[in-house]
Every structure is written in C-alpha cells, then in structure tokens.
Short mmCIF file of C-alpha atoms and ligand atoms in Angstrom, two decimals:
data_model
loop_
_atom_site.label_atom_id
_atom_site.label_comp_id
_atom_site.label_asym_id
_atom_site.label_seq_id
_atom_site.Cartn_x
_atom_site.Cartn_y
_atom_site.Cartn_z
CA MET A 1 11.79 34.11 -15.78
CA THR A 2 9.81 33.44 -13.15
CA GLN A 3 5.98 31.86 -14.00
CA VAL A 4 3.17 31.55 -11.60
CA ILE A 5 2.37 28.01 -10.84
CA ASN A 6 -0.90 26.77 -9.12
CA ARG A 7 -3.12 24.01 -9.79
CA GLN A 8 -4.26 25.06 -12.97
CA THR A 9 -0.90 24.88 -14.34
CA PHE A 10 -1.18 21.01 -13.82
CA ASP A 11 -3.74 20.56 -15.99
CA GLU A 12 -2.17 22.43 -19.03
CA VAL A 13 1.07 20.53 -18.18
CA MET A 14 0.56 17.12 -16.68
CA VAL A 15 -0.92 13.85 -18.63
CA PRO A 16 -4.34 13.80 -17.92
CA ASN A 17 -4.20 10.40 -15.96
CA TYR A 18 -4.63 12.26 -12.32
CA SER A 19 -7.05 14.96 -10.77
CA PRO A 20 -5.27 16.05 -7.54
CA LEU A 21 -7.43 18.16 -5.22
CA SER A 22 -7.55 21.60 -5.06
CA VAL A 23 -4.25 22.07 -2.44
CA ILE A 24 -0.59 22.18 -3.27
CA PRO A 25 1.27 21.44 -0.13
CA VAL A 26 4.82 22.95 0.01
CA ARG A 27 6.23 21.88 3.36
CA GLY A 28 5.48 18.83 6.00
CA GLN A 29 6.65 18.49 9.27
CA GLY A 30 5.21 15.06 11.50
CA SER A 31 1.47 14.87 10.83
CA ARG A 32 0.86 18.09 9.57
CA VAL A 33 1.61 19.82 6.27
CA TRP A 34 0.80 23.47 5.09
CA ASP A 35 0.31 25.06 1.73
CA ARG A 36 1.61 28.02 0.06
CA GLU A 37 -0.55 30.45 2.04
CA GLY A 38 0.57 29.15 4.96
CA ASN A 39 -2.45 27.34 5.68
CA GLU A 40 -2.43 24.10 7.75
CA TYR A 41 -3.63 20.39 7.48
CA ILE A 42 -3.89 17.62 9.43
CA ASP A 43 -2.27 14.35 7.81
CA PHE A 44 -4.55 11.40 7.92
CA ALA A 45 -3.53 9.91 4.36
CA GLY A 46 -0.02 9.50 4.78
CA GLY A 47 1.12 9.87 1.03
CA ILE A 48 -1.42 6.87 0.73
CA ALA A 49 -0.04 4.37 3.34
CA VAL A 50 3.59 5.82 2.29
CA ASN A 51 4.51 8.36 5.09
CA VAL A 52 4.60 6.03 8.26
CA LEU A 53 7.12 7.73 10.05
CA GLY A 54 5.34 11.15 9.09
CA HIS A 55 7.25 13.93 7.03
CA CYS A 56 10.71 15.10 7.25
CA HIS A 57 11.04 12.31 10.65
CA PRO A 58 14.78 13.69 11.59
CA ALA A 59 15.98 10.27 11.37
CA LEU A 60 15.08 10.10 7.87
CA THR A 61 16.52 13.02 6.64
CA GLN A 62 19.56 12.50 8.81
CA THR A 63 20.33 9.27 7.11
CA LEU A 64 19.31 10.84 3.46
CA HIS A 65 21.72 13.47 4.01
CA GLU A 66 24.43 11.79 4.68
CA GLN A 67 24.07 8.53 2.12
CA ALA A 68 23.80 11.90 -0.49
CA ASP A 69 27.14 12.69 0.50
CA LYS A 70 28.58 9.62 0.15
CA LEU A 71 27.16 7.80 -3.05
CA TRP A 72 23.85 8.38 -4.91
CA HIS A 73 24.11 5.43 -7.39
CA LEU A 74 25.99 3.01 -8.77
CA SER A 75 23.48 0.44 -10.50
CA ASN A 76 23.55 -3.62 -10.58
CA VAL A 77 26.91 -3.90 -12.13
CA TRP A 78 28.76 -3.16 -8.57
CA THR A 79 26.89 -3.89 -5.22
CA ASN A 80 26.70 -1.25 -2.35
CA GLU A 81 26.71 -1.46 1.38
CA PRO A 82 23.21 -0.23 2.18
CA ALA A 83 21.50 -2.71 -0.51
CA ILE A 84 23.04 -5.66 1.35
CA GLU A 85 22.75 -4.15 4.84
CA LEU A 86 18.55 -3.68 3.85
CA ALA A 87 18.34 -6.94 2.51
CA GLN A 88 20.02 -8.31 5.43
CA SER A 89 17.32 -6.41 7.70
CA LEU A 90 14.25 -7.74 5.68
CA CYS A 91 15.66 -11.36 5.83
CA ALA A 92 16.11 -11.50 9.33
CA ARG A 93 12.78 -9.88 10.36
CA THR A 94 10.29 -11.76 7.99
CA PHE A 95 10.30 -15.98 6.42
CA ALA A 96 12.07 -14.39 3.44
CA ASP A 97 15.49 -16.13 2.75
CA ARG A 98 16.08 -13.64 -0.49
CA VAL A 99 15.29 -10.22 -1.55
CA TYR A 100 15.04 -8.53 -4.91
CA PHE A 101 14.83 -4.38 -4.82
CA ALA A 102 12.98 -2.37 -7.21
CA ASN A 103 11.45 1.13 -7.08
CA SER A 104 7.68 0.80 -6.34
CA GLY A 105 5.13 -1.72 -5.79
CA ALA A 106 4.48 -2.48 -9.34
CA GLU A 107 7.59 -3.18 -9.60
CA ALA A 108 7.97 -5.43 -6.96
CA ASN A 109 4.77 -7.41 -8.04
CA GLU A 110 5.82 -7.81 -11.49
CA ALA A 111 9.03 -9.32 -10.30
CA ALA A 112 6.79 -12.03 -8.26
CA PHE A 113 5.00 -12.81 -10.91
CA LYS A 114 7.54 -13.30 -13.57
CA LEU A 115 9.47 -15.64 -10.72
CA ALA A 116 6.51 -17.33 -9.96
CA ARG A 117 6.11 -18.20 -13.62
CA LYS A 118 9.84 -19.06 -14.24
CA HIS A 119 9.71 -21.30 -10.83
CA ALA A 120 6.64 -23.14 -12.45
CA TYR A 121 8.51 -23.51 -15.86
CA THR A 122 11.81 -24.41 -14.35
CA HIS A 123 10.47 -27.19 -12.36
CA PHE A 124 7.40 -28.39 -14.04
CA GLY A 125 7.30 -27.02 -18.01
CA PRO A 126 5.58 -24.69 -19.97
CA GLY A 127 1.98 -25.99 -19.31
CA LYS A 128 1.77 -24.96 -15.33
CA ASN A 129 1.69 -20.92 -15.90
CA GLU A 130 -1.68 -19.81 -14.45
CA ILE A 131 -1.91 -16.92 -11.45
CA ILE A 132 -5.06 -16.96 -9.76
CA SER A 133 -5.72 -13.92 -8.19
CA CYS A 134 -9.43 -12.21 -6.74
CA ASN A 135 -11.73 -9.79 -7.82
CA ASN A 136 -11.22 -6.49 -6.64
CA SER A 137 -7.39 -6.70 -6.38
CA PHE A 138 -5.13 -3.91 -7.07
CA HIS A 139 -1.24 -5.13 -7.47
CA GLY A 140 -0.26 -2.17 -9.46
CA ARG A 141 -0.14 -0.61 -13.09
CA THR A 142 2.13 -2.20 -15.40
CA LEU A 143 0.70 -4.18 -18.20
CA PHE A 144 0.80 -7.38 -16.21
CA THR A 145 0.06 -6.16 -12.69
CA VAL A 146 -3.62 -5.19 -14.11
CA SER A 147 -4.01 -7.81 -15.97
CA VAL A 148 -3.48 -9.68 -12.44
CA GLY A 149 -5.11 -7.00 -10.72
CA GLY A 150 -9.93 -7.55 -10.22
CA GLN A 151 -10.29 -4.21 -11.36
CA PRO A 152 -11.25 -4.88 -15.34
CA LYS A 153 -11.40 -0.88 -16.16
CA TYR A 154 -7.72 -0.42 -15.45
CA CYS A 155 -7.25 -2.85 -18.48
CA GLU A 156 -10.12 -1.87 -20.96
CA GLY A 157 -8.20 -0.45 -23.90
CA PHE A 158 -4.55 -1.58 -23.38
CA GLU A 159 -5.66 -4.98 -24.89
CA PRO A 160 -4.69 -7.45 -25.67
CA VAL A 161 -3.31 -8.34 -21.70
CA PRO A 162 -1.26 -11.37 -20.61
CA LYS A 163 -3.03 -14.70 -20.68
CA GLY A 164 -3.11 -17.35 -17.93
CA ILE A 165 -4.92 -15.21 -15.16
CA LYS A 166 -8.07 -16.18 -13.79
CA HIS A 167 -9.83 -14.15 -10.72
CA ILE A 168 -12.41 -15.14 -8.40
CA PRO A 169 -14.08 -13.44 -5.36
CA PHE A 170 -12.27 -12.45 -2.32
CA ASN A 171 -12.52 -14.80 0.55
CA ASP A 172 -14.45 -17.40 -1.71
CA ILE A 173 -12.82 -20.65 -0.71
CA GLN A 174 -15.48 -22.86 -2.57
CA ALA A 175 -14.17 -20.98 -5.78
CA LEU A 176 -10.33 -21.06 -4.79
CA LYS A 177 -10.80 -24.96 -4.81
CA GLU A 178 -12.55 -24.87 -8.43
CA ALA A 179 -10.29 -22.86 -10.18
CA ILE A 180 -6.86 -23.98 -8.90
CA SER A 181 -5.00 -26.96 -10.72
CA ASN A 182 -1.77 -28.55 -11.31
CA LYS A 183 -1.53 -25.70 -14.07
CA THR A 184 -1.19 -23.12 -11.20
CA CYS A 185 1.86 -21.34 -10.51
CA ALA A 186 1.00 -18.82 -8.15
CA VAL A 187 -2.23 -17.62 -5.95
CA VAL A 188 -1.81 -13.60 -5.22
CA LEU A 189 -3.68 -11.86 -2.62
CA GLU A 190 -3.51 -8.85 -0.51
CA PRO A 191 -3.88 -9.85 3.44
CA ILE A 192 -6.21 -6.85 3.45
CA GLN A 193 -7.72 -5.23 -0.05
CA GLY A 194 -6.59 -1.67 0.06
CA GLU A 195 -7.80 0.11 -3.24
CA GLY A 196 -10.70 -2.26 -3.48
CA GLY A 197 -11.84 -0.64 -0.20
CA ILE A 198 -10.05 -2.13 2.92
CA ILE A 199 -11.21 -5.36 3.13
CA SER A 200 -9.51 -8.03 5.03
CA ALA A 201 -8.73 -11.35 3.95
CA THR A 202 -10.23 -14.24 6.37
CA PRO A 203 -7.66 -16.69 8.01
CA LYS A 204 -9.92 -19.17 7.10
CA PHE A 205 -9.46 -17.99 3.43
CA LEU A 206 -5.67 -17.47 3.94
CA LYS A 207 -4.96 -20.91 5.61
CA ALA A 208 -7.53 -22.74 2.59
CA ALA A 209 -4.91 -20.96 0.10
CA ARG A 210 -1.56 -21.98 1.92
CA LEU A 211 -2.68 -25.70 1.91
CA LEU A 212 -4.75 -25.86 -1.51
CA CYS A 213 -1.07 -24.02 -2.57
CA ASP A 214 1.02 -26.83 -1.27
CA HIS A 215 -1.09 -29.43 -2.90
CA TYR A 216 -0.78 -27.75 -6.34
CA LYS A 217 2.57 -26.98 -6.02
CA ALA A 218 1.23 -23.18 -7.11
CA LEU A 219 3.25 -20.64 -4.88
CA LEU A 220 1.35 -17.95 -2.43
CA ILE A 221 2.19 -14.55 -3.00
CA PHE A 222 1.55 -12.02 -0.71
CA ASP A 223 0.92 -8.66 -1.84
CA GLU A 224 1.86 -6.30 1.09
CA VAL A 225 2.61 -3.05 -0.79
CA GLN A 226 0.11 -1.55 0.98
CA THR A 227 -0.25 -3.72 4.83
CA GLY A 228 3.28 -3.84 5.04
CA VAL A 229 6.11 -1.77 6.95
CA GLY A 230 3.82 -1.99 10.51
CA ARG A 231 0.64 -0.53 8.87
CA THR A 232 -1.45 -2.96 11.01
CA GLY A 233 0.17 -3.15 14.04
CA LYS A 234 3.12 -6.33 12.69
CA LEU A 235 5.93 -5.50 10.67
CA PHE A 236 3.92 -7.57 8.15
CA ALA A 237 0.11 -8.49 7.84
CA TYR A 238 1.11 -11.99 7.47
CA GLN A 239 2.29 -12.03 10.98
CA HIS A 240 -0.90 -11.77 12.15
CA SER A 241 -1.11 -15.61 11.54
CA ASP A 242 0.80 -18.50 10.74
CA ILE A 243 0.85 -18.72 7.14
CA THR A 244 3.80 -17.54 5.38
CA PRO A 245 3.77 -16.92 1.77
CA ASP A 246 6.22 -18.02 -0.86
CA ILE A 247 7.07 -14.55 -2.25
CA MET A 248 5.68 -11.59 -1.15
CA ALA A 249 5.56 -7.66 -2.30
CA SER A 250 6.84 -4.38 -0.07
CA ALA A 251 7.23 -1.43 -1.13
CA LYS A 252 5.10 1.94 -0.19
CA ALA A 253 6.20 2.60 3.54
CA LEU A 254 9.18 0.52 2.76
CA GLY A 255 11.03 4.25 2.42
CA GLY A 256 8.60 6.23 4.09
CA GLY A 257 8.43 8.40 0.90
CA PHE A 258 11.82 7.38 -0.70
CA PRO A 259 10.86 5.37 -3.60
CA ILE A 260 11.81 1.65 -2.76
CA ALA A 261 10.26 -1.37 -3.29
CA ALA A 262 11.38 -5.36 -2.13
CA MET A 263 10.21 -8.80 -3.56
CA LEU A 264 10.99 -11.00 -0.74
CA CYS A 265 11.05 -14.72 -1.04
CA THR A 266 12.25 -18.25 0.22
CA ASP A 267 15.55 -19.61 -1.13
CA THR A 268 13.78 -22.44 -3.12
CA VAL A 269 12.05 -20.18 -5.14
CA ALA A 270 14.99 -17.62 -5.40
CA ASN A 271 17.00 -20.01 -7.66
CA SER A 272 14.79 -19.89 -10.26
CA PHE A 273 15.86 -16.91 -11.43
CA ASN A 274 19.71 -16.54 -12.45
CA VAL A 275 21.87 -13.94 -14.09
CA GLY A 276 20.20 -11.84 -16.56
CA SER A 277 16.55 -13.49 -15.70
CA HIS A 278 15.11 -10.03 -14.40
CA GLY A 279 16.51 -6.68 -13.54
CA SER A 280 15.90 -2.35 -12.81
CA THR A 281 18.62 -0.09 -13.02
CA TYR A 282 17.73 1.99 -9.99
CA GLY A 283 16.82 -1.41 -8.08
CA GLY A 284 18.70 -1.13 -4.73
CA ASN A 285 19.31 2.23 -4.96
CA PRO A 286 22.18 3.31 -1.48
CA LEU A 287 19.75 6.68 -0.70
CA ALA A 288 16.54 4.33 -0.90
CA CYS A 289 18.82 1.22 0.50
CA ALA A 290 19.91 3.68 3.44
CA VAL A 291 16.45 5.52 4.29
CA ALA A 292 14.38 2.01 4.34
CA SER A 293 17.32 0.59 6.81
CA LYS A 294 16.34 3.20 8.81
CA VAL A 295 12.32 2.84 8.46
CA LEU A 296 12.64 -0.72 9.70
CA GLU A 297 14.65 0.32 12.40
CA LEU A 298 12.35 2.69 14.06
CA ILE A 299 9.36 1.01 12.79
CA ASP A 300 10.08 -2.67 14.05
CA THR A 301 9.60 -2.33 18.08
CA PRO A 302 7.49 -3.10 20.57
CA GLU A 303 6.53 0.57 20.87
CA VAL A 304 5.41 1.31 17.93
CA LEU A 305 3.82 -1.56 16.67
CA ALA A 306 1.70 -1.55 19.85
CA GLY A 307 1.23 2.20 19.55
CA VAL A 308 -0.50 1.53 15.78
CA ASN A 309 -2.77 -0.98 17.85
CA LEU A 310 -3.98 1.46 20.46
CA LYS A 311 -4.30 4.17 17.63
CA HIS A 312 -6.63 1.41 15.82
CA SER A 313 -8.81 1.50 19.01
CA HIS A 314 -9.04 4.85 19.95
CA PHE A 315 -9.36 5.49 16.60
CA ILE A 316 -12.82 3.50 16.01
CA GLN A 317 -13.68 4.44 19.37
CA GLN A 318 -13.73 8.41 18.29
CA LEU A 319 -14.71 7.55 14.58
CA GLU A 320 -18.33 6.03 16.25
CA LYS A 321 -18.77 8.94 18.43
CA ILE A 322 -18.66 11.43 16.14
CA ASN A 323 -20.85 9.18 13.98
CA GLN A 324 -23.47 9.08 16.34
CA ILE A 325 -23.87 12.90 16.07
CA SER A 326 -23.52 12.69 12.30
CA PRO A 327 -24.15 9.37 10.94
CA VAL A 328 -22.74 9.17 7.44
CA PHE A 329 -20.87 5.48 8.07
CA SER A 330 -22.33 2.30 8.20
CA GLU A 331 -19.20 0.27 9.14
CA PHE A 332 -15.79 0.90 10.15
CA ARG A 333 -13.36 -1.75 9.48
CA GLY A 334 -9.52 -2.28 8.80
CA LYS A 335 -6.57 -3.10 10.99
CA GLY A 336 -4.20 -0.68 12.62
CA LEU A 337 -3.93 2.56 10.64
CA LEU A 338 -5.76 1.48 7.74
CA ILE A 339 -8.91 2.30 8.17
CA GLY A 340 -11.70 2.52 6.27
CA CYS A 341 -14.98 4.06 6.78
CA LYS A 342 -18.19 3.08 4.53
CA LEU A 343 -20.59 5.39 3.84
CA LYS A 344 -24.35 4.53 3.89
CA PRO A 345 -26.09 3.32 1.06
CA GLU A 346 -27.88 7.35 0.65
CA TYR A 347 -24.44 8.66 0.11
CA GLN A 348 -23.03 5.59 -2.31
CA GLY A 349 -20.58 7.54 -4.62
CA GLN A 350 -19.56 10.13 -2.88
CA ALA A 351 -16.29 9.37 -1.14
CA ARG A 352 -14.76 12.13 -3.08
CA LYS A 353 -16.64 14.76 -2.14
CA LEU A 354 -15.90 14.26 1.42
CA ILE A 355 -12.51 14.29 1.32
CA GLN A 356 -12.85 17.73 -0.91
CA ILE A 357 -15.08 18.70 1.92
CA ALA A 358 -12.57 17.56 4.65
CA GLU A 359 -9.16 19.48 1.99
CA GLN A 360 -11.51 22.73 2.69
CA ASN A 361 -11.68 22.13 6.76
CA GLY A 362 -7.87 21.32 7.15
CA LEU A 363 -7.77 17.65 6.73
CA LEU A 364 -5.75 15.56 4.27
CA LEU A 365 -8.23 12.01 3.44
CA LEU A 366 -8.45 9.57 1.06
CA VAL A 367 -10.84 7.44 -0.50
CA ALA A 368 -10.69 3.49 -1.20
CA GLY A 369 -12.97 3.35 -4.45
CA LEU A 370 -16.24 4.90 -4.64
CA ASN A 371 -17.71 4.96 -1.28
CA VAL A 372 -15.22 4.35 1.33
CA VAL A 373 -13.35 6.61 2.91
CA ARG A 374 -9.68 5.63 3.64
CA LEU A 375 -7.48 6.92 6.68
CA ALA A 376 -3.65 5.86 6.44
CA PRO A 377 -1.65 8.30 8.99
CA SER A 378 1.52 8.32 10.40
CA LEU A 379 1.78 5.16 12.54
CA ILE A 380 3.66 7.26 14.95
CA ILE A 381 1.25 10.12 14.38
CA PRO A 382 1.06 12.28 17.99
CA GLN A 383 -2.47 12.17 20.26
CA GLN A 384 -2.82 16.00 19.48
CA ASP A 385 -3.10 15.80 15.98
CA ILE A 386 -5.27 12.81 16.33
CA GLU A 387 -7.35 14.53 18.35
CA GLU A 388 -7.65 17.83 16.09
CA GLY A 389 -7.64 15.69 13.17
CA LEU A 390 -11.00 13.80 14.52
CA GLN A 391 -12.36 17.20 15.19
CA ARG A 392 -11.90 18.25 11.88
CA PHE A 393 -13.34 14.81 10.63
CA SER A 394 -16.51 15.62 12.91
CA ALA A 395 -16.98 18.97 10.93
CA THR A 396 -16.64 17.80 7.51
CA MET A 397 -19.38 14.72 8.00
CA ARG A 398 -21.50 17.33 9.83
CA ILE A 399 -21.13 19.83 6.46
CA PHE A 400 -21.00 16.48 4.27
CA LYS A 401 -24.28 15.49 5.42
CA GLN A 402 -26.23 19.00 5.62
CA SER A 403 -25.01 19.26 1.64
CA LEU A 404 -26.35 15.98 0.74
CA ASP A 405 -29.18 15.83 2.80
CA GLY A 406 -30.19 19.13 1.76
CA SER A 407 -30.20 18.66 -2.09
C1 PLP B 501 -0.18 0.62 -4.16
C2 PLP B 501 -0.38 -0.53 -4.21
C3 PLP B 501 0.52 -1.12 -5.53
C4 PLP B 501 1.43 -0.77 -6.72
O1 PLP B 501 2.18 0.34 -6.03
P1 PLP B 501 3.04 1.18 -6.52
O2 PLP B 501 4.16 1.86 -5.84
O3 PLP B 501 2.08 2.41 -6.92
O4 PLP B 501 3.43 0.63 -8.08
C5 PLP B 501 0.30 -2.63 -5.68
N1 PLP B 501 -0.18 -3.27 -4.62
C6 PLP B 501 -0.95 -2.90 -3.67
C7 PLP B 501 -1.69 -3.71 -2.76
C8 PLP B 501 -1.00 -1.38 -3.86
O5 PLP B 501 -2.21 -0.90 -2.42
#
C-alpha cells in the first residue's frame, strides 16, 4: 500500500512541537536542495549551523559508506578506533585533554553541568553547586539544560526544575560579580548567543568570567554547540581570544549532519568522573566518529577558515547594499558565517514571515527569535550560490516590505 504523504501528514502523525515550513526537501547537493516537484532552493540555513560542508559532501559520504561496511555500533562495553581517533584529533586542536561523546548539544551540556557539579562536590563538598548562566541563553531541551538556559518559557509547565541555577544579563560584568560566590560551581556562556539572537560576548565579559571563575574556584563552561567547528572563522570561537574554558560543549557542525556531540575538558576536571558516573549507549558511535574526524580534517585548514572570514565580509557588504534598496533591517551582526539580521522596529515579530517568503522565492533561511533572521550556510558555499542566494534574499526583502508596508 502506498500512501500519499505531504506536509499535512506531518500534522497528523507528529507530536505538535514543531511547525516546519511548507516545503519537504528530498535531496541536497552542496548548498542547494530540491523538493519533490524538483523546485530548487539555495540553502543559507545549513540545517541550523550543522551542514558545515553542505549536503552530501563526497568525502563525508565516502567516509560514512566505508565505515558502514566495517562496523556500525558496539556500545561503550567496547571502545572503537574511530572514537579514539576523533578524541585525539579534538584534543590536539583545542585546550582539551579529554573528551566525552554524546549525540546532541543538549546531552553534551548535560554532561558538562553534571561534571561541574561532581567536580565541585568531589573537591569542595555538596555546598558548592550553583550554576550561573545568562538571560536568553540556550543550552538544549532536557530538563537540566532548559533550566540552565535563560528562556523561562522553555521551563513553563515542566516544573519542578533542578535547583541551584542563577541567571544574569549577558555581558553584564557587575551582575556576574554580584552573583558569583564560593557556592558557584560553574559559569556557562555561549561565545555568541545563537538562539538568543546572534549576540556576541564582549571580550571584557569573557575575561571577567575567566578571572572570577578562577578566584571562586568555579569552572568556566563554553557552550560552542552553535559557534564551534569553523562557524566563526576559527575552529572554535574561544580561539579568537586568549581565554580558555575548563569545559566546552560541541555538537551541531561536529558531524556535518550526522548526529554527534562532544564534551571537552581538561585532565583535572575529567578526573571528577569515574567509571559509572555518566554514560550514553550511542555516545562514541563509530559511524558518527568516523564522519566527525573527516569533518574536522576538512574544516580545520587555513584556507577554509580564512574563507569563512572573507565570506563574512562579502555577506555583510552585500546585505548592506540590498538593505538600502529594501530597508527592513536595522543591524547585521555575528561572526564568520553566523550572521544575524535584526529587523527594524516597524517589522518587530515578523522574522518568521520573512523566512516563509524566502522559501517561496527559493531560499532557505532561519530565524533567531522573533526579530532576527539568521544565516548559517555551509562554510564552503560556492560564490555563485552566495550571489544567487543574495538575489533571492533581495527579492524576499522587497516582497516582505511591500506586504507589510501595504497592510
Ligand atoms: C542547538 C544548541 C543546543 C542544543 O543542541 P541539540 O543538538 O538540539 O540538543 C545547545 N546549545 C546551543 C548553543 C545550541 O545552539
């Protein structure tokens, strides 16, 4: 029996926690995707900062196929070569000495927060358990990570939530000074708030966070789930500064579209976990690890990373140009190929409408909250796709402006 499935079917069979756009893409290649009718779309969304090498990159496809013919899964009762190799590769490229593998950003953060608590418990006793995080931050959707996250609406209805979490305004050094104490076990930050609207941490705030954490013997956790793996023009965003965290979460781009996440940390911190402290059936899965090693190898090159910075400048320059023709944005912000376009006050709350119009015009875009349109394309998006995508963006902005100004 063959059944017709379409976007309507989604609403019939899925738990209604998402509201996907109307198109159902069926195929992708590089920075273009196609739907069933053969309509083509330029992809400036990158699967929410995941598809760093575009769709179906031949080297990733080959790596996945080769590993699929060898070994899919063992569990953590046995280790496997791809996992050890990936851990080595991550440690060689970052501050970290040790790695824990998981399957999603939320899980990497969950492990980070648990490790921070365990570390404080082991060295200082049970009183040191407070986690400080920032308003509007996003760390995932498990109960612990929504509780640490700074968007109260994600906790609503799920109470009681874990205790011992404080929130401060992002980039507010004074507020951090007032909140932190000997009871603090960790401060967690996104170097650029992604879901919160593409807002960069100031270098001063990062520096202050590091110094205050050192002073109060708290751990500094960077959530680089969105900013990591080349997105900002360095392999990890913290590498733009001279500040290193004690723990870092990576996910999204790490597998280039294959689900995998990693929690990275220093030796001292890692030793607060022991056998049985934490775990995951799929964490360190050979398929995921083989693909992620290839992603790192292809992204962590001077050419690709320099290309991200060049593409950033080009995008901003062109966006400013098309914004003069159809002025709908008040600001362009972000780093590398994580770009936020903030809607002017008169278009408040209309970001989703803009990306719907973009879809009708053959362009995939993202929102970051209600007022920001987000671009997170492949880091190797070809110049021609950028130009064509920007033309479609320009058309989208014109239609968006006309339809809102006219109403
Ligand atoms: C997407 C994201 C997460 C959650 O990742 P999942 O894979 O959806 O669990 C956590 N932190 C940040 C900064 C993110 O952007």
